[in-house]
Short mmCIF file of C-alpha atoms and ligand atoms in Angstrom, two decimals:
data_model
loop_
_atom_site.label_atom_id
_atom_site.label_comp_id
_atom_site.label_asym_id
_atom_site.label_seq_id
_atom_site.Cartn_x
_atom_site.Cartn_y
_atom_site.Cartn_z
CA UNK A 1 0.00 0.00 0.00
CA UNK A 2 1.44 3.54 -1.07
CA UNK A 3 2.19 5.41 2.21
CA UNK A 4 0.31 9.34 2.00
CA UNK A 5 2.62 11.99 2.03
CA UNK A 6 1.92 14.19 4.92
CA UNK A 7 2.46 17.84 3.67
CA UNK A 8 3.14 19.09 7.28
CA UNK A 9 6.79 17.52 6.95
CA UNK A 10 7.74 19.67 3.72
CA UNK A 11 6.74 23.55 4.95
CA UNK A 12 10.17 24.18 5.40
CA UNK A 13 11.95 22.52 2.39
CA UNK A 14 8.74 22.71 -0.34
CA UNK A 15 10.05 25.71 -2.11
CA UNK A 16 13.79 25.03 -2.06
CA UNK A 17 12.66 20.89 -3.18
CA UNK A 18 10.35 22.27 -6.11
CA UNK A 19 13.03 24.94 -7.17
CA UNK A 20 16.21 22.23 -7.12
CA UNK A 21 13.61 20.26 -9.79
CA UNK A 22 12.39 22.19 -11.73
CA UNK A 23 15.46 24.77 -12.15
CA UNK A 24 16.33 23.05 -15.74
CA UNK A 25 13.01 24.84 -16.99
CA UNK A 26 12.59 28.36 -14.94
CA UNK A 27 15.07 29.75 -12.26
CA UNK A 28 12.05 30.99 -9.91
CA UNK A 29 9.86 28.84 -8.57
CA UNK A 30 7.00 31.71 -8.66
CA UNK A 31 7.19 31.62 -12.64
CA UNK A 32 4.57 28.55 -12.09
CA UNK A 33 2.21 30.09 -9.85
CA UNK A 34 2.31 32.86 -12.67
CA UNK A 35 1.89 31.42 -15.67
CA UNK A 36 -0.62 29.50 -14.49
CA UNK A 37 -2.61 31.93 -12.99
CA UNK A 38 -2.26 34.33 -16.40
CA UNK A 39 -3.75 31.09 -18.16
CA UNK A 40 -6.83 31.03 -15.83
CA UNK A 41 -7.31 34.93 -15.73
CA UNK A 42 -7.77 34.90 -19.48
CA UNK A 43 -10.21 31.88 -19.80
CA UNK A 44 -12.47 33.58 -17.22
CA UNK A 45 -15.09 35.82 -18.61
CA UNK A 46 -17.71 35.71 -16.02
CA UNK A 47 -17.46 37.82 -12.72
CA UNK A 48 -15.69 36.30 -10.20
CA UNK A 49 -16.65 37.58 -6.70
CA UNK A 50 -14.57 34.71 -4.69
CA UNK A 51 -12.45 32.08 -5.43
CA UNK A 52 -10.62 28.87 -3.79
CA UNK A 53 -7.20 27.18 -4.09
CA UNK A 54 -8.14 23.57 -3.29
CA UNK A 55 -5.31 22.36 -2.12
CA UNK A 56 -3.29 26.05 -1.66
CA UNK A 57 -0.70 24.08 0.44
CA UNK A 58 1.90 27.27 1.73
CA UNK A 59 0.12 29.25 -0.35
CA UNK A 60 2.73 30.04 -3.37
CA UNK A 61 -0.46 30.95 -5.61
CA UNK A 62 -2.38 32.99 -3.41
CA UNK A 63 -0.44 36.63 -4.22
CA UNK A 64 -0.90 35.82 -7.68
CA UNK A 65 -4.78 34.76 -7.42
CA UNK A 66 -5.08 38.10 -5.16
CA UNK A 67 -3.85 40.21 -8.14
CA UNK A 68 -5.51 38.81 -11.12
CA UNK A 69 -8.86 38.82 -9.37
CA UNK A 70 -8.08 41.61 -7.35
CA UNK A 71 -12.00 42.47 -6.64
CA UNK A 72 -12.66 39.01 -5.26
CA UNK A 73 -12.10 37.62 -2.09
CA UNK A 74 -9.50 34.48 -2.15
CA UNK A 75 -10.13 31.62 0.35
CA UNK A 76 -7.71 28.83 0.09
CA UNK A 77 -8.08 25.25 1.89
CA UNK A 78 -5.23 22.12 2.29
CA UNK A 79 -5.36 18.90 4.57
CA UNK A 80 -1.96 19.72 5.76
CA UNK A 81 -2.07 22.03 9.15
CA UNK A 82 1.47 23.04 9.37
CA UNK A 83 1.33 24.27 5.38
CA UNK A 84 -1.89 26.50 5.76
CA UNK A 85 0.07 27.85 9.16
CA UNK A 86 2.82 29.06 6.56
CA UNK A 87 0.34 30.41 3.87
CA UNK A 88 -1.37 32.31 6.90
CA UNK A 89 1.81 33.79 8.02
CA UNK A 90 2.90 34.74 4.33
CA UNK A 91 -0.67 35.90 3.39
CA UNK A 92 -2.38 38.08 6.11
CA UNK A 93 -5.88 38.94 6.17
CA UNK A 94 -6.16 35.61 3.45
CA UNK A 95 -8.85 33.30 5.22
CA UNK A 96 -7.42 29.68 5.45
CA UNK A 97 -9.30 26.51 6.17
CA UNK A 98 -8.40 22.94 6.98
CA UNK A 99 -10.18 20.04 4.92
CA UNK A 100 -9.93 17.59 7.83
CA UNK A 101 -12.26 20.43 9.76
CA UNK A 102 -16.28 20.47 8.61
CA UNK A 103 -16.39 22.78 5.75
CA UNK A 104 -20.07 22.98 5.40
CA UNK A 105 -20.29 26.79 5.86
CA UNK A 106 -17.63 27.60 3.29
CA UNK A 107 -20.03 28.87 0.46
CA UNK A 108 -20.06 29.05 -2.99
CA UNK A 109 -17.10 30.22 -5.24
CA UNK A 110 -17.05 31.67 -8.70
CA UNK A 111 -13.35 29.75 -9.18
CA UNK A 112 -11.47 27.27 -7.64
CA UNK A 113 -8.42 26.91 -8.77
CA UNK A 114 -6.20 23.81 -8.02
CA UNK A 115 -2.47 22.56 -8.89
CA UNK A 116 -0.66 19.88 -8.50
CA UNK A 117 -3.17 18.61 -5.58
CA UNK A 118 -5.15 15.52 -7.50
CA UNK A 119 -2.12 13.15 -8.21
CA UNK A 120 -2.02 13.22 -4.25
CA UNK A 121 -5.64 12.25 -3.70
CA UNK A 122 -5.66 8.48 -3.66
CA UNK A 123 -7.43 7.17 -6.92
CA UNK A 124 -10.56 5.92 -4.86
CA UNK A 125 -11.81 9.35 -3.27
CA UNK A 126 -10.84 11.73 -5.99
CA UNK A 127 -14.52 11.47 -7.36
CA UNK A 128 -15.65 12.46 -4.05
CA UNK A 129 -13.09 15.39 -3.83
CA UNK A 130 -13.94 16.69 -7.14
CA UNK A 131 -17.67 16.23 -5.82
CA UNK A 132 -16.93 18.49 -3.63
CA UNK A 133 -15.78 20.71 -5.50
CA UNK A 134 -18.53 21.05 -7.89
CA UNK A 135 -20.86 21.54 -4.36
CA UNK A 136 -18.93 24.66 -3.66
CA UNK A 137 -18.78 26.32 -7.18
CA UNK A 138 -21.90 28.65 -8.20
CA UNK A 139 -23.84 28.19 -11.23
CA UNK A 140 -21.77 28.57 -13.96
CA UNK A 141 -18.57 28.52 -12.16
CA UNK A 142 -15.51 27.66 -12.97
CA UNK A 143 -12.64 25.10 -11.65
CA UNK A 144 -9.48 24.87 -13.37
CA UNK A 145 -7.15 21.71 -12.72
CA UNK A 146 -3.72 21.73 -13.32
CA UNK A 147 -1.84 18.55 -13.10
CA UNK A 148 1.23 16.70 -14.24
CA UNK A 149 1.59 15.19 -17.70
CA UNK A 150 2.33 11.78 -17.47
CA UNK A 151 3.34 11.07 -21.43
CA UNK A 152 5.93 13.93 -20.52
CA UNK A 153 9.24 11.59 -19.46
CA UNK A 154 11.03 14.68 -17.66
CA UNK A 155 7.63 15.09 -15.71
CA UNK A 156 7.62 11.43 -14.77
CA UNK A 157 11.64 11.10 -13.47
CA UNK A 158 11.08 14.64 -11.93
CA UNK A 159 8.04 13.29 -10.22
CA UNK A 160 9.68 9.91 -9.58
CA UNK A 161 12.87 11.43 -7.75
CA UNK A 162 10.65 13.79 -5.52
CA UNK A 163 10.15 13.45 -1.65
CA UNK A 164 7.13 14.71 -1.28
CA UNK A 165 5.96 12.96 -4.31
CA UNK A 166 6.13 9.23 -2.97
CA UNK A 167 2.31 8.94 -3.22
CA UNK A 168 2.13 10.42 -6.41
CA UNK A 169 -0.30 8.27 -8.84
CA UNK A 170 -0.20 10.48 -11.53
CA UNK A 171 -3.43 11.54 -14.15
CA UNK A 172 -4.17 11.20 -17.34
CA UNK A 173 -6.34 14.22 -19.38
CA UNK A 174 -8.91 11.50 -19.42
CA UNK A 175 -8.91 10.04 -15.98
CA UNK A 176 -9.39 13.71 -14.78
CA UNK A 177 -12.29 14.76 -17.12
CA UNK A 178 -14.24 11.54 -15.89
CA UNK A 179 -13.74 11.84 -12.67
CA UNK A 180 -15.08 15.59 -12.84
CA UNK A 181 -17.63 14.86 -15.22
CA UNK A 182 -18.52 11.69 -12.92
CA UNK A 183 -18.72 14.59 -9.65
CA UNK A 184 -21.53 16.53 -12.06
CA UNK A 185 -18.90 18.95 -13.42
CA UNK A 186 -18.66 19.52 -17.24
CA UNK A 187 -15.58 19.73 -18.88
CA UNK A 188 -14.76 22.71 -21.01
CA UNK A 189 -11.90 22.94 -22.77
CA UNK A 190 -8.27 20.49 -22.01
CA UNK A 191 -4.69 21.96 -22.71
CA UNK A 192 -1.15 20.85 -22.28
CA UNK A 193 0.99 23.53 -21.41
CA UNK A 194 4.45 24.44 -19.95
CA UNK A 195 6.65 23.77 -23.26
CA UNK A 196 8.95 26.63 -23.30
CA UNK A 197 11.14 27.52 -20.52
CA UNK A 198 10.68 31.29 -19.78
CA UNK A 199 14.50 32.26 -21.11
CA UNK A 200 12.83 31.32 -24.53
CA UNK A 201 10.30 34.11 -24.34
CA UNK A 202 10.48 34.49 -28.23
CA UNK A 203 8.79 31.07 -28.25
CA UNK A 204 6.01 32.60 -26.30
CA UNK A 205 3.90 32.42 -29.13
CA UNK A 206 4.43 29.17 -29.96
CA UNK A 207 3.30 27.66 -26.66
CA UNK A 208 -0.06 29.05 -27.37
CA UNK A 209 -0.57 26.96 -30.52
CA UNK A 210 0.85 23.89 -28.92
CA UNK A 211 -2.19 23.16 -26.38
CA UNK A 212 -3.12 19.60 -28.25
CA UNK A 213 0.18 18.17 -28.04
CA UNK A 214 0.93 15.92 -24.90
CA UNK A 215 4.36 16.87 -24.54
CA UNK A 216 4.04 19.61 -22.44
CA UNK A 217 4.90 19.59 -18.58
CA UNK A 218 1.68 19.61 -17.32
CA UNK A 219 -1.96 19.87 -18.32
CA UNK A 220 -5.05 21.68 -17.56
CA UNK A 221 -8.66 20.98 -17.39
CA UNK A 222 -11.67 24.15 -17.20
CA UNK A 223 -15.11 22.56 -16.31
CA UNK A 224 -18.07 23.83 -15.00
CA UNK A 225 -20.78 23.69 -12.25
CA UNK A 226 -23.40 21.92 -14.79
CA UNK A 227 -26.44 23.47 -14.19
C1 SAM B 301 2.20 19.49 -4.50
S1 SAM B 301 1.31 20.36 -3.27
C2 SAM B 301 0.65 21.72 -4.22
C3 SAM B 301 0.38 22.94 -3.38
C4 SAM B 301 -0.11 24.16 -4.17
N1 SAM B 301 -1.34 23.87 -4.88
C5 SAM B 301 0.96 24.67 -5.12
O1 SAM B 301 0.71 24.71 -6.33
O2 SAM B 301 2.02 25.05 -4.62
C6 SAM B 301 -0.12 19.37 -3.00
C7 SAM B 301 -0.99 19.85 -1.87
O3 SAM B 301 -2.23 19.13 -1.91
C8 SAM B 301 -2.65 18.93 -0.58
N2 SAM B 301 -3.66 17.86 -0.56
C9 SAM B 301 -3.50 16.54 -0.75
N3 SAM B 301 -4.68 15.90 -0.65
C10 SAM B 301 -5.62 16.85 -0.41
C11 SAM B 301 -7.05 16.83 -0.21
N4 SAM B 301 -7.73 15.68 -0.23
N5 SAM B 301 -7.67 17.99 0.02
C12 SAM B 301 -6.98 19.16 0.05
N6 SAM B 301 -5.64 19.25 -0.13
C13 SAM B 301 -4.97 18.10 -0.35
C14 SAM B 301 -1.36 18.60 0.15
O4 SAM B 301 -1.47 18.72 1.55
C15 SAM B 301 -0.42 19.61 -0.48
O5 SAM B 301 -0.37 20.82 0.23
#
């Protein structure tokens, strides 16, 4: 039986781990909270009043979330106690909740946004997870999924060598769109993305056309609250 990584014993080394395996592809580990969170501010063309990082872990996204949706109010929520003490410290006046606590007052958001969280949820409850996420989005709101691609073989080893990665049971495009269409959601639109590293900004362009191809370093999924 896989043994679940418990995010309380990385708050200290997360950054510096993520930074040491990824720094072949960006020198800054904030250059993936950012270009991710560009991606979702442009495919979101409804108001957005509040939104949610499932899964915000020490809360690396939450600046970036803060400024692209600037007139919303951002909530994020993690398992891991010790992580969401970090993302409190970093992020004050950001209201933090623990999934192990009972959420049932946490309301309705416009967006949740979540990276990097579902390869950790074993295989067996992600339906219910993304259930629950579909309970706390308003009609016609949106959740966008990032996750690693697993046809990507620099994504696998970089996955395979990680600490905090020992659970990992990585997702394919379509075992994610069924599990959120399965949870109610309906699935919008499905991208790779993360090609280029950022020093090759004059293939900036390029990145944009290369959404179909599964050779980028992760993917992305937009559904929505099916009403
Ligand atoms: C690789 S980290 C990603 C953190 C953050 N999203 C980021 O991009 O930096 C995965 C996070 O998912 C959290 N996690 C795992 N299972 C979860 C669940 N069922 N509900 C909420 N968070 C979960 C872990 O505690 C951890 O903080």
């Amino acid at each position: 039986m896989i043994k679940r990584v418990d995010f309380d014993e990385y708050t200290d080394s997360y950054n510096e781990l993520l930074g040491e395996k990824t720094k072949f592809f960006a020198s800054g580990d904030e250059y993936f909270a950012r270009y991710k969170i560009e991606l979702v501010r442009k495919h979101v063309n409804t108001p957005v009043k509040r939104v949610l990082e499932f899964g915000c872990g020490i809360g690396r996204n939450i600046p970036f979330l803060q400024e692209a949706f600037s007139r919303a109010t951002v909530v994020g929520s993690d398992i891991s106690r010790a992580s969401l003490d970090v993302a409190a410290r970093e992020n004050p006046g950001v209201e933090f909740l623990c999934e192990e606590d009972n959420l049932a007052d946490i309301g309705q958001f416009d967006l949740i946004f979540v990276a990097g969280v579902f390869h950790h949820i074993p295989p067996n409850q992600r339906t219910l997870a993304a259930g629950a996420l579909r309970n706390r989005l308003e009609k016609l709101g949106h959740v966008f999924v990032f996750e690693h691609n697993p046809y990507n073989p620099i994504t696998r080893r970089i996955v395979n060598t990680c600490p905090y990665d020992e659970d990992a049971v990585l997702l394919k495009p379509t075992e994610l769109k069924s599990t959120l269409r399965t949870a109610g959601l309906s699935v919008e639109r499905t991208e790779y993305c993360l090609f280029v590293p950022p020093r090759f900004s004059m293939l900036s362009g390029l990145e944009r056309r290369l959404g179909w191809l599964p050779l980028g370093g992760q993917y992305w999924v937009q559904a929505r609250h099916d009403v």
